[in-house]
Amino acid sequence: MKKAIAAARLRTQVFDVAPYTARHTVSTQLVVEGVHPHKKDQILGHAADDMSRHYTHVPQAPLIEAINKLPTIQAWLDADWMHTPVALTHRRAKTLKKAERKAGEHAFAEWRARRAVRS
């Protein structure tokens, strides 16, 4: 799993997404869909409900309206995964070629340097 995540980060050049991002997404979606908190905790593997609250961020209508005003990259809107995301979950990420891996590692180093300057 660790190698798959690292490869995905290098391939997409999105470095500030972690495995826990998925936990936040799942927890929030379960709450939005009205799943009972006890069942949600079982799905997330938590013994106490206060733990899963850290992962839940229920969207609020005014915030969603504001976010929807942001511009969207046309290439994303045209991508097949925007139209049928569930149907495409079976797809596997391609293996990175050496040049792609080096380019991703270079982009990661630049990203870390920019972040260090901001800190």
CSV table of C-alpha atoms in Angstrom, one decimal:
chain,number,residue,atom,x,y,z
A,1,MET,CA,0.0,0.0,0.0
A,2,LYS,CA,2.8,2.4,0.9
A,3,LYS,CA,4.5,1.9,-2.5
A,4,ALA,CA,1.2,2.3,-4.4
A,5,ILE,CA,0.5,5.6,-2.6
A,6,ALA,CA,4.0,6.9,-3.2
A,7,ALA,CA,3.7,6.0,-6.9
A,8,ALA,CA,0.4,7.7,-7.2
A,9,ARG,CA,1.8,10.8,-5.6
A,10,LEU,CA,4.7,10.9,-8.0
A,11,ARG,CA,2.5,10.2,-11.0
A,12,THR,CA,-0.1,12.9,-10.2
A,13,GLN,CA,2.4,15.3,-8.5
A,14,VAL,CA,-0.1,15.7,-5.7
A,15,PHE,CA,1.9,15.3,-2.5
A,16,ASP,CA,-0.3,16.6,0.3
A,17,VAL,CA,-2.9,13.8,0.1
A,18,ALA,CA,-2.5,10.9,2.6
A,19,PRO,CA,-4.3,7.6,3.2
A,20,TYR,CA,-6.3,9.3,5.9
A,21,THR,CA,-7.8,11.5,3.3
A,22,ALA,CA,-9.9,8.5,2.3
A,23,ARG,CA,-11.0,8.0,5.9
A,24,HIS,CA,-12.2,11.6,6.0
A,25,THR,CA,-14.1,11.1,2.8
A,26,VAL,CA,-15.7,7.8,3.8
A,27,SER,CA,-16.7,9.1,7.2
A,28,THR,CA,-18.3,12.2,5.9
A,29,GLN,CA,-20.1,10.4,3.1
A,30,LEU,CA,-21.6,7.9,5.5
A,31,VAL,CA,-22.9,10.7,7.8
A,32,VAL,CA,-24.3,12.6,4.8
A,33,GLU,CA,-26.1,9.4,3.6
A,34,GLY,CA,-27.6,8.9,7.0
A,35,VAL,CA,-25.8,5.8,8.1
A,36,HIS,CA,-26.2,5.1,11.9
A,37,PRO,CA,-23.1,6.4,13.8
A,38,HIS,CA,-22.5,2.9,15.3
A,39,LYS,CA,-22.4,1.3,11.9
A,40,LYS,CA,-20.1,4.1,10.7
A,41,ASP,CA,-17.8,3.4,13.6
A,42,GLN,CA,-17.7,-0.3,12.8
A,43,ILE,CA,-16.9,0.4,9.1
A,44,LEU,CA,-14.1,2.7,10.1
A,45,GLY,CA,-12.8,0.3,12.8
A,46,HIS,CA,-13.3,2.6,15.7
A,47,ALA,CA,-14.3,1.3,19.2
A,48,ALA,CA,-15.4,4.8,20.4
A,49,ASP,CA,-17.6,7.2,18.4
A,50,ASP,CA,-15.6,10.2,19.4
A,51,MET,CA,-12.6,9.0,17.3
A,52,SER,CA,-14.6,8.9,14.1
A,53,ARG,CA,-15.8,12.5,14.7
A,54,HIS,CA,-12.2,13.6,13.8
A,55,TYR,CA,-12.7,12.2,10.3
A,56,THR,CA,-16.2,13.6,9.7
A,57,HIS,CA,-16.8,16.9,8.1
A,58,VAL,CA,-20.4,17.4,7.1
A,59,PRO,CA,-20.8,19.8,4.2
A,60,GLN,CA,-22.8,22.9,4.8
A,61,ALA,CA,-25.0,24.4,2.0
A,62,PRO,CA,-23.4,27.9,2.1
A,63,LEU,CA,-19.9,26.5,1.9
A,64,ILE,CA,-20.9,24.2,-1.0
A,65,GLU,CA,-22.3,27.2,-2.9
A,66,ALA,CA,-19.1,29.1,-2.4
A,67,ILE,CA,-16.9,26.2,-3.5
A,68,ASN,CA,-19.1,25.7,-6.6
A,69,LYS,CA,-18.2,29.2,-7.6
A,70,LEU,CA,-14.6,28.3,-8.0
A,71,PRO,CA,-13.3,27.6,-11.5
A,72,THR,CA,-12.9,24.0,-12.5
A,73,ILE,CA,-10.1,22.8,-14.8
A,74,GLN,CA,-11.7,21.9,-18.1
A,75,ALA,CA,-9.5,18.8,-18.5
A,76,TRP,CA,-11.0,17.4,-15.3
A,77,LEU,CA,-14.5,18.1,-16.4
A,78,ASP,CA,-13.8,16.3,-19.7
A,79,ALA,CA,-12.1,13.3,-18.0
A,80,ASP,CA,-14.1,10.0,-18.1
A,81,TRP,CA,-13.7,9.5,-14.3
A,82,MET,CA,-15.8,12.7,-13.8
A,83,HIS,CA,-18.7,11.2,-15.7
A,84,THR,CA,-18.7,7.6,-14.3
A,85,PRO,CA,-16.3,7.5,-11.3
A,86,VAL,CA,-17.7,4.3,-9.8
A,87,ALA,CA,-17.6,2.4,-13.1
A,88,LEU,CA,-13.9,3.1,-13.3
A,89,THR,CA,-12.8,1.9,-9.9
A,90,HIS,CA,-11.5,-1.3,-11.3
A,91,ARG,CA,-8.8,0.4,-13.3
A,92,ARG,CA,-5.3,0.0,-12.0
A,93,ALA,CA,-2.6,2.7,-12.1
A,94,LYS,CA,0.1,2.1,-14.7
A,95,THR,CA,3.6,1.3,-13.5
A,96,LEU,CA,5.8,4.3,-13.6
A,97,LYS,CA,8.7,4.3,-16.1
A,98,LYS,CA,12.1,5.4,-14.8
A,99,ALA,CA,11.8,8.9,-16.4
A,100,GLU,CA,8.3,9.4,-15.0
A,101,ARG,CA,9.5,8.4,-11.5
A,102,LYS,CA,12.5,10.8,-11.7
A,103,ALA,CA,10.2,13.6,-12.9
A,104,GLY,CA,7.8,12.9,-10.0
A,105,GLU,CA,10.7,12.8,-7.5
A,106,HIS,CA,12.0,16.1,-8.9
A,107,ALA,CA,8.5,17.7,-8.5
A,108,PHE,CA,8.3,16.3,-5.0
A,109,ALA,CA,11.6,17.9,-4.1
A,110,GLU,CA,10.5,21.2,-5.5
A,111,TRP,CA,7.2,21.0,-3.6
A,112,ARG,CA,9.0,20.3,-0.3
A,113,ALA,CA,11.4,23.2,-0.9
A,114,ARG,CA,8.4,25.6,-1.5
A,115,ARG,CA,6.7,24.3,1.7
A,116,ALA,CA,9.9,24.7,3.7
A,117,VAL,CA,10.1,28.4,2.6
A,118,ARG,CA,6.5,29.0,3.7
A,119,SER,CA,7.1,27.5,7.2
